[in-house]
PDB file of C-alpha atoms in Angstrom:
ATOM      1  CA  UNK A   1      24.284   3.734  -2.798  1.00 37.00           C
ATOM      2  CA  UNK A   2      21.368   2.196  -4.424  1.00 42.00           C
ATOM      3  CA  UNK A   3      18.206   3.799  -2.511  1.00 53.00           C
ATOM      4  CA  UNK A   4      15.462   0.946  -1.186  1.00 50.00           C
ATOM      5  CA  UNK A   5      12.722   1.949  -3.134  1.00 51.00           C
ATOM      6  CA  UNK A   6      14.728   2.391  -6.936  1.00 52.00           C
ATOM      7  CA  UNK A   7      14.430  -1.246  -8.205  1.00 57.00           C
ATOM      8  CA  UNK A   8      11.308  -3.307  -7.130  1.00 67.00           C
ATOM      9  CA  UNK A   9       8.244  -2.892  -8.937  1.00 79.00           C
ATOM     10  CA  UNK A  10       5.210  -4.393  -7.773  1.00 87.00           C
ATOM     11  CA  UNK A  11       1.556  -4.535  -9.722  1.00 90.00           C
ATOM     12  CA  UNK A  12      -1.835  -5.692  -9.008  1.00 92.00           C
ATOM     13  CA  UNK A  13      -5.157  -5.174 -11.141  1.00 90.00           C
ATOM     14  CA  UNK A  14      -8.470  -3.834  -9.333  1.00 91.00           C
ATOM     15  CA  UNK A  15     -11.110  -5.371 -11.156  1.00 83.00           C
ATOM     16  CA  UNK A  16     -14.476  -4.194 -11.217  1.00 79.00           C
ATOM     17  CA  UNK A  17     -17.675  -5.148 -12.108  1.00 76.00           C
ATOM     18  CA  UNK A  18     -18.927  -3.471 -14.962  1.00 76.00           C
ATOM     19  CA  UNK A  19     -16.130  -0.966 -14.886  1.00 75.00           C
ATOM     20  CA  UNK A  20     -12.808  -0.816 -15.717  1.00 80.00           C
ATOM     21  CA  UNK A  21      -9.921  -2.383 -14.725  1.00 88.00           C
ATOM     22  CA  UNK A  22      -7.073  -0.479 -13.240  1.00 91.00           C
ATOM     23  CA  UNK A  23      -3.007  -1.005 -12.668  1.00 93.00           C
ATOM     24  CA  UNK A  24      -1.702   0.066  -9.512  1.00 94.00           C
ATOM     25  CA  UNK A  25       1.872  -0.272  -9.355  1.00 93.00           C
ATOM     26  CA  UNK A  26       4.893   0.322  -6.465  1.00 93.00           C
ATOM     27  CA  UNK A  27       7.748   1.847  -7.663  1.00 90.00           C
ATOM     28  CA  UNK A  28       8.765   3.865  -4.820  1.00 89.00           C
ATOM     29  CA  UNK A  29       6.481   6.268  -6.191  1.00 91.00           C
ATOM     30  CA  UNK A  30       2.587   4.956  -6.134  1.00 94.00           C
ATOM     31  CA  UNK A  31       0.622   4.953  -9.252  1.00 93.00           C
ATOM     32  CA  UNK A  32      -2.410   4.117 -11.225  1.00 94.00           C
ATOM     33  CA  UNK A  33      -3.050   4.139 -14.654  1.00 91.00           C
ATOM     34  CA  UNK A  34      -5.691   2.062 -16.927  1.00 86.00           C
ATOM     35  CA  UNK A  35      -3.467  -0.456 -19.117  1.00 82.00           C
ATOM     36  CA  UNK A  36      -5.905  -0.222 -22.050  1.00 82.00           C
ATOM     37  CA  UNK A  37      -5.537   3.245 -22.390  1.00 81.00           C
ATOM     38  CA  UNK A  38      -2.241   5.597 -23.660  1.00 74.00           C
ATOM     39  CA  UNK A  39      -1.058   8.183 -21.497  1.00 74.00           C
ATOM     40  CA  UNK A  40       0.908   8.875 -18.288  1.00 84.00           C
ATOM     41  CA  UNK A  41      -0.258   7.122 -15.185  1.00 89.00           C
ATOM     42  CA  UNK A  42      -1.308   8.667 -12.287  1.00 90.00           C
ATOM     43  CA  UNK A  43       0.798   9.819  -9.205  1.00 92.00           C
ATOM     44  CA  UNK A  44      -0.896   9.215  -6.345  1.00 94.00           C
ATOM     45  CA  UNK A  45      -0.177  11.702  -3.382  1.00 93.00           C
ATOM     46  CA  UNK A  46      -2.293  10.682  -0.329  1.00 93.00           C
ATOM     47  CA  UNK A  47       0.496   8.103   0.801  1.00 93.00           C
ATOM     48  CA  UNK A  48       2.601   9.559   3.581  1.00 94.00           C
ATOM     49  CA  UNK A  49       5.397  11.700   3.134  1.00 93.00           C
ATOM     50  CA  UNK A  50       8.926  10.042   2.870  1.00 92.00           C
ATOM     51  CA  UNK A  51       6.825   6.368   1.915  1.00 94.00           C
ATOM     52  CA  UNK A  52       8.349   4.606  -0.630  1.00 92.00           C
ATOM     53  CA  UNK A  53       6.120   1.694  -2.087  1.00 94.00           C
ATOM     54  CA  UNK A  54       8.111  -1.478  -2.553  1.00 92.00           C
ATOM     55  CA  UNK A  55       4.874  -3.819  -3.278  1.00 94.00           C
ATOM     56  CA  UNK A  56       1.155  -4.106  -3.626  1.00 96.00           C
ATOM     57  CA  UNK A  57      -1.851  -5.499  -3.298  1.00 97.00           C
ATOM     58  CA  UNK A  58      -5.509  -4.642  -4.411  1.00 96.00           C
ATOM     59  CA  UNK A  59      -8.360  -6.229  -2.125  1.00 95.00           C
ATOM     60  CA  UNK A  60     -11.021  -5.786  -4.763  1.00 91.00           C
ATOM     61  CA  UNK A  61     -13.857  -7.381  -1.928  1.00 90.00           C
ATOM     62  CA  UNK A  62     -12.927  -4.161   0.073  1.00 92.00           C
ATOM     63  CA  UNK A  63     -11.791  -2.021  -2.511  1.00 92.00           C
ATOM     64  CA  UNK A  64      -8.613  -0.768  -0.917  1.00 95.00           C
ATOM     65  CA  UNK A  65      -5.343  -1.271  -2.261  1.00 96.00           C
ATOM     66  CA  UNK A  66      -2.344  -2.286   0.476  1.00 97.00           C
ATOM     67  CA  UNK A  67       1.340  -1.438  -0.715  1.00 96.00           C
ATOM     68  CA  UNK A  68       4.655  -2.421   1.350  1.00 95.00           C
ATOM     69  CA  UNK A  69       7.548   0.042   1.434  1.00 93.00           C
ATOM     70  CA  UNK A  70       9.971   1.778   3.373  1.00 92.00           C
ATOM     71  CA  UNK A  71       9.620   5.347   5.017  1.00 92.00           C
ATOM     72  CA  UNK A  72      12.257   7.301   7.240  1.00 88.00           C
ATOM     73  CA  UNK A  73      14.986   7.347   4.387  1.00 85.00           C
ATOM     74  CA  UNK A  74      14.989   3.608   4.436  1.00 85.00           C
ATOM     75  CA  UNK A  75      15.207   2.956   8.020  1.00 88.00           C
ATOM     76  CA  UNK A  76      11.903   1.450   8.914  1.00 91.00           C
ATOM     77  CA  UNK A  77       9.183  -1.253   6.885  1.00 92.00           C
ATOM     78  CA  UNK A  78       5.439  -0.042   6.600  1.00 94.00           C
ATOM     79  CA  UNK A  79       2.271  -1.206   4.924  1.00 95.00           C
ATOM     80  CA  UNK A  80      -0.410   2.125   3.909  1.00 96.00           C
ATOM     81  CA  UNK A  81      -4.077   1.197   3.261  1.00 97.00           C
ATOM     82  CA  UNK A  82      -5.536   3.241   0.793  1.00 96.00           C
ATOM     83  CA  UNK A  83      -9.129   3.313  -0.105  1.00 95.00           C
ATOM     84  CA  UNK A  84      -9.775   2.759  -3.917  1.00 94.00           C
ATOM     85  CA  UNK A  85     -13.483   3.502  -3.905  1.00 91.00           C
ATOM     86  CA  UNK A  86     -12.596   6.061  -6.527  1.00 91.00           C
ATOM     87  CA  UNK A  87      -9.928   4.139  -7.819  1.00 91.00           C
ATOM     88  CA  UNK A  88      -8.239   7.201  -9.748  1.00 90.00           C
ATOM     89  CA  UNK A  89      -7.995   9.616  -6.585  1.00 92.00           C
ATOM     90  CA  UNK A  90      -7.719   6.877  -3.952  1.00 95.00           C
ATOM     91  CA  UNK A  91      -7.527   8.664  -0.067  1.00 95.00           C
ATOM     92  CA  UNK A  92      -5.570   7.331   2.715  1.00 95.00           C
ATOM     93  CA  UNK A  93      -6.815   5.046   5.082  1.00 94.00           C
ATOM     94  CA  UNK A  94      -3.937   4.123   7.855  1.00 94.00           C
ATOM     95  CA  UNK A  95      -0.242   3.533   7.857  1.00 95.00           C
ATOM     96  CA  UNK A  96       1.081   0.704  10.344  1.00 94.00           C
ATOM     97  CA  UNK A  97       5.008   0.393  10.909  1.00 93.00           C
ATOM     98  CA  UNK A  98       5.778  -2.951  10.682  1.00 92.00           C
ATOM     99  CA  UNK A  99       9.723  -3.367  11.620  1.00 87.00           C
ATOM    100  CA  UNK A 100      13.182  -1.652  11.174  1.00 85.00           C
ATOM    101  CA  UNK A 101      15.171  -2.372   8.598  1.00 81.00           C
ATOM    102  CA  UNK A 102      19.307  -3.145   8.504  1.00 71.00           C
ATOM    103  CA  UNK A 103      22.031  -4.819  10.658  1.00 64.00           C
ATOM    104  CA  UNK A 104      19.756  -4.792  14.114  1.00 61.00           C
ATOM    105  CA  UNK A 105      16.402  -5.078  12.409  1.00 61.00           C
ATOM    106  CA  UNK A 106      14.125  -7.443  10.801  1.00 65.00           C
ATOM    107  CA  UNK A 107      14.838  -6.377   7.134  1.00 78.00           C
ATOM    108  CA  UNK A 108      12.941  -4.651   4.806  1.00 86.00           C
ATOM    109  CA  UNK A 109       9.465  -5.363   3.816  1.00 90.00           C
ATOM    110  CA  UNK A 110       9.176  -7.108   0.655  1.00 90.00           C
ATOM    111  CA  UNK A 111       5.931  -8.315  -0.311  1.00 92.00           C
ATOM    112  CA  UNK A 112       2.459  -7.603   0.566  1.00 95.00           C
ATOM    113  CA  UNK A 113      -1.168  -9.650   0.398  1.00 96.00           C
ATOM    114  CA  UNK A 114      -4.910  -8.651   1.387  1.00 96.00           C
ATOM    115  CA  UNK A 115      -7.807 -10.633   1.023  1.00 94.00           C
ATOM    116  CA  UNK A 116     -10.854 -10.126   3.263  1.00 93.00           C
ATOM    117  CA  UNK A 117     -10.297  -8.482   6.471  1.00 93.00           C
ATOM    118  CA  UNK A 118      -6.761 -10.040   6.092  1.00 95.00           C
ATOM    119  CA  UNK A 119      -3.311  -7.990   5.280  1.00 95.00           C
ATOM    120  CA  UNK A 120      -0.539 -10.363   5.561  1.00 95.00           C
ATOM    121  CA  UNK A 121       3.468  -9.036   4.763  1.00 94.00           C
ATOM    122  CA  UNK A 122       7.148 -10.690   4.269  1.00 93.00           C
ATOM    123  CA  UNK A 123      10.281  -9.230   5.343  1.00 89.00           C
ATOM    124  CA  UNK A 124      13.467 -10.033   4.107  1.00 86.00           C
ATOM    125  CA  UNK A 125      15.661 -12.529   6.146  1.00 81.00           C
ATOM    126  CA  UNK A 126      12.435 -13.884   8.317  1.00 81.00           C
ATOM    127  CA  UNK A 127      10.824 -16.573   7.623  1.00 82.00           C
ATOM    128  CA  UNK A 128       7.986 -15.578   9.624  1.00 86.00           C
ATOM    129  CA  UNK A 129       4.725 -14.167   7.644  1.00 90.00           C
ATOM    130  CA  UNK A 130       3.605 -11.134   9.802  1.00 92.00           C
ATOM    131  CA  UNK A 131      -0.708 -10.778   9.922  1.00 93.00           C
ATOM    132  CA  UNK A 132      -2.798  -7.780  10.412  1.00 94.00           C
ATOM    133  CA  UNK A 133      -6.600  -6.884  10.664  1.00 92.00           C
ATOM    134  CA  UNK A 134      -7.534  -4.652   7.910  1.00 88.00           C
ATOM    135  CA  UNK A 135     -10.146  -2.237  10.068  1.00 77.00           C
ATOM    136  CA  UNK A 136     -13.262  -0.957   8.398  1.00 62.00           C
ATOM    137  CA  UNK A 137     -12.476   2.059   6.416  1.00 57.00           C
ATOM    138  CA  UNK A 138     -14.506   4.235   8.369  1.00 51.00           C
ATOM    139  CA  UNK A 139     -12.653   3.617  12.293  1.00 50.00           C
ATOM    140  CA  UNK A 140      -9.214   3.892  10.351  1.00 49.00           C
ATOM    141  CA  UNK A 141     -10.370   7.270   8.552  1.00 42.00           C
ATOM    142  CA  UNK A 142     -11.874   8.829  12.206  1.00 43.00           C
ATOM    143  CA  UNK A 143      -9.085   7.191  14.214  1.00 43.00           C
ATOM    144  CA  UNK A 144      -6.405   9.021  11.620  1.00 42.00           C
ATOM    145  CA  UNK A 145      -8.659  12.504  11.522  1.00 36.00           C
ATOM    146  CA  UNK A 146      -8.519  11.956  15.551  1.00 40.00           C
ATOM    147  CA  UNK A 147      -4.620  11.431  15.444  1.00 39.00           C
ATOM    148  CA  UNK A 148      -4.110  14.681  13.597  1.00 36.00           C
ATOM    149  CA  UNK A 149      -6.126  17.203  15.254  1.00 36.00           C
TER     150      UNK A 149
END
């Protein structure tokens, strides 16, 4: 069987002023790489174990990039905010489950947006768009630090 994360591949740039642009990219794995440059991208590890990115977005005004994917062996749909202030080494932000995914769910996550304060996500087989606040980096990081200790 074909796993959920082995065939989409999402992109978005991060543009910044009077830096460089970087590629972040979903391909069950999360990278980031600059495009200008040779060499091997970067694996990003701060995602949550068992998350496979399916999509992304980069919210340049916020600098956090949101990517869609599946976690749970495929079971369940999730967006994970990470915060790209050092866009090379990016640190987690939050995780937030957003459905369950086969015969009794809502279908898999399949694209993601963010712009503002705004993260807005498609499932497959809805044709509702689902809407979330993105919270300021630094509740999501203490409410997270709170949730592990």
């Amino acid at each position: 069987a074909i796993r959920p994360a082995n065939f989409p591949c999402g992109s978005s740039m991060y543009f910044r002023k009077g830096g460089r642009n970087l590629l972040y990219v979903a391909n069950g794995p999360i990278t980031v790489q600059d495009p200008r440059k040779n060499g091997s991208p970067t694996v990003v590890t701060t995602a949550p174990d068992g998350f496979e990115a399916l999509a992304v977005d980069v919210n340049s005004e916020r600098s956090v990039a949101v990517f869609g994917g599946v976690i749970d062996d495929g079971e369940s749909s999730a967006y994970v905010v990470l915060d790209i202030s050092d866009p090379l080494a990016p640190s987690f932000v939050n995780m937030q489950v957003v459905g369950r995914n086969g015969r009794n769910g809502s279908g898999r996550i399949t694209s993601v947006a963010s712009a503002g304060r705004n993260i807005v996500y498609v499932m497959d087989g809805s044709s509702k768009i689902g809407h979330d606040r993105l919270q300021s980096l630094a509740n999501s990081y203490e409410k997270n630090i709170q949730s592990i200790a």
